[in-house]
Amino acid sequence: MYYKKIILIDLDGVLNTYQGYFIEDFIPSTLKGVNKFSKTLSKNYDIKIFTTRNKLLTAKWLIENNLDKYIIDITDKKDLCWLYIDDRCLQFKGNYNELLEEIEHFKPWYKD
């Protein structure tokens, strides 16, 4: 049986236009290209969303933005996974194509 590697993606600042101002009952709009990025990534990886936001609010946001079909779970825990993507970790620079390249060539420091 084949299992896809799991990638844990932070919601705010990576998938949406969050810029540091947290509003509890509002999730900002998606960033340009997020649907294409999510679709492409989901072909080879299982995607989980990491957020401290309300899980029901997050699920509704994913559905409203047609992203739910690419996501296997929403969690508030840094679950075991192959790779984390966060605006405060693997730096998102606003270009999904460059980020896809970084993901494809990712190696832990001890594999160099």
mmCIF file with all atom_site columns, C-alpha atoms in Angstrom:
data_model
loop_
_atom_site.group_PDB
_atom_site.id
_atom_site.type_symbol
_atom_site.label_atom_id
_atom_site.label_alt_id
_atom_site.label_comp_id
_atom_site.label_asym_id
_atom_site.label_entity_id
_atom_site.label_seq_id
_atom_site.pdbx_PDB_ins_code
_atom_site.Cartn_x
_atom_site.Cartn_y
_atom_site.Cartn_z
_atom_site.occupancy
_atom_site.B_iso_or_equiv
_atom_site.pdbx_formal_charge
_atom_site.auth_seq_id
_atom_site.auth_comp_id
_atom_site.auth_asym_id
_atom_site.auth_atom_id
_atom_site.pdbx_PDB_model_num
ATOM 1   C CA . MET A 1 1   ? 0.000   0.000  0.000  1.00 0.00 ? 1   MET A CA 1
ATOM 2   C CA . TYR A 1 2   ? 1.274   3.480  -0.925 1.00 0.00 ? 2   TYR A CA 1
ATOM 3   C CA . TYR A 1 3   ? 1.017   6.316  1.566  1.00 0.00 ? 3   TYR A CA 1
ATOM 4   C CA . LYS A 1 4   ? 1.546   9.938  0.629  1.00 0.00 ? 4   LYS A CA 1
ATOM 5   C CA . LYS A 1 5   ? 3.848   12.023 2.771  1.00 0.00 ? 5   LYS A CA 1
ATOM 6   C CA . ILE A 1 6   ? 1.962   14.448 5.013  1.00 0.00 ? 6   ILE A CA 1
ATOM 7   C CA . ILE A 1 7   ? 2.548   18.182 4.791  1.00 0.00 ? 7   ILE A CA 1
ATOM 8   C CA . LEU A 1 8   ? 1.237   20.382 7.595  1.00 0.00 ? 8   LEU A CA 1
ATOM 9   C CA . ILE A 1 9   ? 0.378   23.876 6.376  1.00 0.00 ? 9   ILE A CA 1
ATOM 10  C CA . ASP A 1 10  ? -0.328  26.865 8.585  1.00 0.00 ? 10  ASP A CA 1
ATOM 11  C CA . LEU A 1 11  ? -3.568  28.630 7.596  1.00 0.00 ? 11  LEU A CA 1
ATOM 12  C CA . ASP A 1 12  ? -2.830  32.258 8.434  1.00 0.00 ? 12  ASP A CA 1
ATOM 13  C CA . GLY A 1 13  ? -0.220  33.961 6.313  1.00 0.00 ? 13  GLY A CA 1
ATOM 14  C CA . VAL A 1 14  ? 0.250   31.010 3.970  1.00 0.00 ? 14  VAL A CA 1
ATOM 15  C CA . LEU A 1 15  ? -3.194  30.263 2.538  1.00 0.00 ? 15  LEU A CA 1
ATOM 16  C CA . ASN A 1 16  ? -4.829  33.599 3.326  1.00 0.00 ? 16  ASN A CA 1
ATOM 17  C CA . THR A 1 17  ? -4.029  37.307 3.469  1.00 0.00 ? 17  THR A CA 1
ATOM 18  C CA . TYR A 1 18  ? -3.501  37.344 7.247  1.00 0.00 ? 18  TYR A CA 1
ATOM 19  C CA . GLN A 1 19  ? -1.029  40.074 8.195  1.00 0.00 ? 19  GLN A CA 1
ATOM 20  C CA . GLY A 1 20  ? -0.765  39.755 11.963 1.00 0.00 ? 20  GLY A CA 1
ATOM 21  C CA . TYR A 1 21  ? -4.169  41.090 13.032 1.00 0.00 ? 21  TYR A CA 1
ATOM 22  C CA . PHE A 1 22  ? -6.126  38.165 14.457 1.00 0.00 ? 22  PHE A CA 1
ATOM 23  C CA . ILE A 1 23  ? -9.925  38.455 14.416 1.00 0.00 ? 23  ILE A CA 1
ATOM 24  C CA . GLU A 1 24  ? -11.460 35.446 16.175 1.00 0.00 ? 24  GLU A CA 1
ATOM 25  C CA . ASP A 1 25  ? -14.562 34.963 14.012 1.00 0.00 ? 25  ASP A CA 1
ATOM 26  C CA . PHE A 1 26  ? -13.129 36.070 10.656 1.00 0.00 ? 26  PHE A CA 1
ATOM 27  C CA . ILE A 1 27  ? -10.623 34.365 8.349  1.00 0.00 ? 27  ILE A CA 1
ATOM 28  C CA . PRO A 1 28  ? -9.100  36.649 5.688  1.00 0.00 ? 28  PRO A CA 1
ATOM 29  C CA . SER A 1 29  ? -9.478  35.953 1.977  1.00 0.00 ? 29  SER A CA 1
ATOM 30  C CA . THR A 1 30  ? -7.278  33.508 0.094  1.00 0.00 ? 30  THR A CA 1
ATOM 31  C CA . LEU A 1 31  ? -4.037  34.531 -1.477 1.00 0.00 ? 31  LEU A CA 1
ATOM 32  C CA . LYS A 1 32  ? -3.832  34.553 -5.264 1.00 0.00 ? 32  LYS A CA 1
ATOM 33  C CA . GLY A 1 33  ? -2.871  31.120 -6.599 1.00 0.00 ? 33  GLY A CA 1
ATOM 34  C CA . VAL A 1 34  ? -3.787  29.149 -3.479 1.00 0.00 ? 34  VAL A CA 1
ATOM 35  C CA . ASN A 1 35  ? -6.214  26.848 -5.307 1.00 0.00 ? 35  ASN A CA 1
ATOM 36  C CA . LYS A 1 36  ? -3.713  25.885 -8.008 1.00 0.00 ? 36  LYS A CA 1
ATOM 37  C CA . PHE A 1 37  ? -1.007  25.436 -5.355 1.00 0.00 ? 37  PHE A CA 1
ATOM 38  C CA . SER A 1 38  ? -3.246  23.222 -3.190 1.00 0.00 ? 38  SER A CA 1
ATOM 39  C CA . LYS A 1 39  ? -4.390  21.133 -6.147 1.00 0.00 ? 39  LYS A CA 1
ATOM 40  C CA . THR A 1 40  ? -0.826  20.587 -7.363 1.00 0.00 ? 40  THR A CA 1
ATOM 41  C CA . LEU A 1 41  ? 0.509   19.774 -3.904 1.00 0.00 ? 41  LEU A CA 1
ATOM 42  C CA . SER A 1 42  ? -2.334  17.365 -3.097 1.00 0.00 ? 42  SER A CA 1
ATOM 43  C CA . LYS A 1 43  ? -1.434  15.171 -6.069 1.00 0.00 ? 43  LYS A CA 1
ATOM 44  C CA . ASN A 1 44  ? 1.719   13.970 -4.310 1.00 0.00 ? 44  ASN A CA 1
ATOM 45  C CA . TYR A 1 45  ? 1.116   14.806 -0.646 1.00 0.00 ? 45  TYR A CA 1
ATOM 46  C CA . ASP A 1 46  ? -1.612  14.621 1.980  1.00 0.00 ? 46  ASP A CA 1
ATOM 47  C CA . ILE A 1 47  ? -2.306  18.101 3.289  1.00 0.00 ? 47  ILE A CA 1
ATOM 48  C CA . LYS A 1 48  ? -3.329  18.925 6.836  1.00 0.00 ? 48  LYS A CA 1
ATOM 49  C CA . ILE A 1 49  ? -4.141  22.461 7.927  1.00 0.00 ? 49  ILE A CA 1
ATOM 50  C CA . PHE A 1 50  ? -2.556  23.668 11.152 1.00 0.00 ? 50  PHE A CA 1
ATOM 51  C CA . THR A 1 51  ? -4.421  26.460 12.917 1.00 0.00 ? 51  THR A CA 1
ATOM 52  C CA . THR A 1 52  ? -5.478  27.562 16.361 1.00 0.00 ? 52  THR A CA 1
ATOM 53  C CA . ARG A 1 53  ? -8.663  28.938 14.833 1.00 0.00 ? 53  ARG A CA 1
ATOM 54  C CA . ASN A 1 54  ? -12.033 27.307 15.445 1.00 0.00 ? 54  ASN A CA 1
ATOM 55  C CA . LYS A 1 55  ? -12.120 24.036 13.483 1.00 0.00 ? 55  LYS A CA 1
ATOM 56  C CA . LEU A 1 56  ? -15.729 24.529 12.283 1.00 0.00 ? 56  LEU A CA 1
ATOM 57  C CA . LEU A 1 57  ? -14.983 28.088 11.099 1.00 0.00 ? 57  LEU A CA 1
ATOM 58  C CA . THR A 1 58  ? -11.879 26.819 9.307  1.00 0.00 ? 58  THR A CA 1
ATOM 59  C CA . ALA A 1 59  ? -13.782 23.957 7.633  1.00 0.00 ? 59  ALA A CA 1
ATOM 60  C CA . LYS A 1 60  ? -16.456 26.410 6.455  1.00 0.00 ? 60  LYS A CA 1
ATOM 61  C CA . TRP A 1 61  ? -13.749 28.721 5.051  1.00 0.00 ? 61  TRP A CA 1
ATOM 62  C CA . LEU A 1 62  ? -12.119 25.807 3.190  1.00 0.00 ? 62  LEU A CA 1
ATOM 63  C CA . ILE A 1 63  ? -15.481 24.789 1.679  1.00 0.00 ? 63  ILE A CA 1
ATOM 64  C CA . GLU A 1 64  ? -16.382 28.369 0.694  1.00 0.00 ? 64  GLU A CA 1
ATOM 65  C CA . ASN A 1 65  ? -13.020 28.724 -1.068 1.00 0.00 ? 65  ASN A CA 1
ATOM 66  C CA . ASN A 1 66  ? -13.160 25.309 -2.799 1.00 0.00 ? 66  ASN A CA 1
ATOM 67  C CA . LEU A 1 67  ? -10.111 24.069 -0.905 1.00 0.00 ? 67  LEU A CA 1
ATOM 68  C CA . ASP A 1 68  ? -11.767 21.313 1.140  1.00 0.00 ? 68  ASP A CA 1
ATOM 69  C CA . LYS A 1 69  ? -11.192 18.671 -1.553 1.00 0.00 ? 69  LYS A CA 1
ATOM 70  C CA . TYR A 1 70  ? -7.405  19.063 -1.155 1.00 0.00 ? 70  TYR A CA 1
ATOM 71  C CA . ILE A 1 71  ? -7.294  18.870 2.658  1.00 0.00 ? 71  ILE A CA 1
ATOM 72  C CA . ILE A 1 72  ? -7.402  15.634 4.676  1.00 0.00 ? 72  ILE A CA 1
ATOM 73  C CA . ASP A 1 73  ? -7.600  17.181 8.161  1.00 0.00 ? 73  ASP A CA 1
ATOM 74  C CA . ILE A 1 74  ? -7.558  20.332 10.274 1.00 0.00 ? 74  ILE A CA 1
ATOM 75  C CA . THR A 1 75  ? -5.546  20.279 13.491 1.00 0.00 ? 75  THR A CA 1
ATOM 76  C CA . ASP A 1 76  ? -4.364  22.612 16.227 1.00 0.00 ? 76  ASP A CA 1
ATOM 77  C CA . LYS A 1 77  ? -1.387  20.366 16.981 1.00 0.00 ? 77  LYS A CA 1
ATOM 78  C CA . LYS A 1 78  ? 1.948   20.177 15.214 1.00 0.00 ? 78  LYS A CA 1
ATOM 79  C CA . ASP A 1 79  ? 1.306   16.571 14.185 1.00 0.00 ? 79  ASP A CA 1
ATOM 80  C CA . LEU A 1 80  ? 4.001   14.279 12.885 1.00 0.00 ? 80  LEU A CA 1
ATOM 81  C CA . CYS A 1 81  ? 4.496   14.996 9.228  1.00 0.00 ? 81  CYS A CA 1
ATOM 82  C CA . TRP A 1 82  ? 7.116   15.067 6.524  1.00 0.00 ? 82  TRP A CA 1
ATOM 83  C CA . LEU A 1 83  ? 7.234   18.865 6.240  1.00 0.00 ? 83  LEU A CA 1
ATOM 84  C CA . TYR A 1 84  ? 5.804   21.985 7.872  1.00 0.00 ? 84  TYR A CA 1
ATOM 85  C CA . ILE A 1 85  ? 4.972   25.065 5.855  1.00 0.00 ? 85  ILE A CA 1
ATOM 86  C CA . ASP A 1 86  ? 4.522   28.189 7.887  1.00 0.00 ? 86  ASP A CA 1
ATOM 87  C CA . ASP A 1 87  ? 5.052   31.872 7.322  1.00 0.00 ? 87  ASP A CA 1
ATOM 88  C CA . ARG A 1 88  ? 7.342   31.665 10.340 1.00 0.00 ? 88  ARG A CA 1
ATOM 89  C CA . CYS A 1 89  ? 9.146   28.454 9.377  1.00 0.00 ? 89  CYS A CA 1
ATOM 90  C CA . LEU A 1 90  ? 9.740   27.586 5.724  1.00 0.00 ? 90  LEU A CA 1
ATOM 91  C CA . GLN A 1 91  ? 9.359   31.127 4.573  1.00 0.00 ? 91  GLN A CA 1
ATOM 92  C CA . PHE A 1 92  ? 6.497   31.805 2.167  1.00 0.00 ? 92  PHE A CA 1
ATOM 93  C CA . LYS A 1 93  ? 7.663   34.502 -0.235 1.00 0.00 ? 93  LYS A CA 1
ATOM 94  C CA . GLY A 1 94  ? 4.404   35.049 -2.103 1.00 0.00 ? 94  GLY A CA 1
ATOM 95  C CA . ASN A 1 95  ? 5.100   32.743 -5.032 1.00 0.00 ? 95  ASN A CA 1
ATOM 96  C CA . TYR A 1 96  ? 3.549   29.286 -5.011 1.00 0.00 ? 96  TYR A CA 1
ATOM 97  C CA . ASN A 1 97  ? 5.665   28.048 -7.907 1.00 0.00 ? 97  ASN A CA 1
ATOM 98  C CA . GLU A 1 98  ? 8.874   28.837 -5.981 1.00 0.00 ? 98  GLU A CA 1
ATOM 99  C CA . LEU A 1 99  ? 7.411   27.219 -2.868 1.00 0.00 ? 99  LEU A CA 1
ATOM 100 C CA . LEU A 1 100 ? 6.536   24.079 -4.828 1.00 0.00 ? 100 LEU A CA 1
ATOM 101 C CA . GLU A 1 101 ? 10.165  23.959 -6.009 1.00 0.00 ? 101 GLU A CA 1
ATOM 102 C CA . GLU A 1 102 ? 11.450  24.278 -2.431 1.00 0.00 ? 102 GLU A CA 1
ATOM 103 C CA . ILE A 1 103 ? 9.104   21.489 -1.315 1.00 0.00 ? 103 ILE A CA 1
ATOM 104 C CA . GLU A 1 104 ? 10.167  19.179 -4.131 1.00 0.00 ? 104 GLU A CA 1
ATOM 105 C CA . HIS A 1 105 ? 13.858  19.679 -3.283 1.00 0.00 ? 105 HIS A CA 1
ATOM 106 C CA . PHE A 1 106 ? 13.491  19.643 0.497  1.00 0.00 ? 106 PHE A CA 1
ATOM 107 C CA . LYS A 1 107 ? 15.999  17.540 2.402  1.00 0.00 ? 107 LYS A CA 1
ATOM 108 C CA . PRO A 1 108 ? 16.695  17.536 6.113  1.00 0.00 ? 108 PRO A CA 1
ATOM 109 C CA . TRP A 1 109 ? 20.053  19.116 6.958  1.00 0.00 ? 109 TRP A CA 1
ATOM 110 C CA . TYR A 1 110 ? 21.521  15.687 7.772  1.00 0.00 ? 110 TYR A CA 1
ATOM 111 C CA . LYS A 1 111 ? 20.776  14.356 4.264  1.00 0.00 ? 111 LYS A CA 1
ATOM 112 C CA . ASP A 1 112 ? 23.139  16.806 2.519  1.00 0.00 ? 112 ASP A CA 1
#
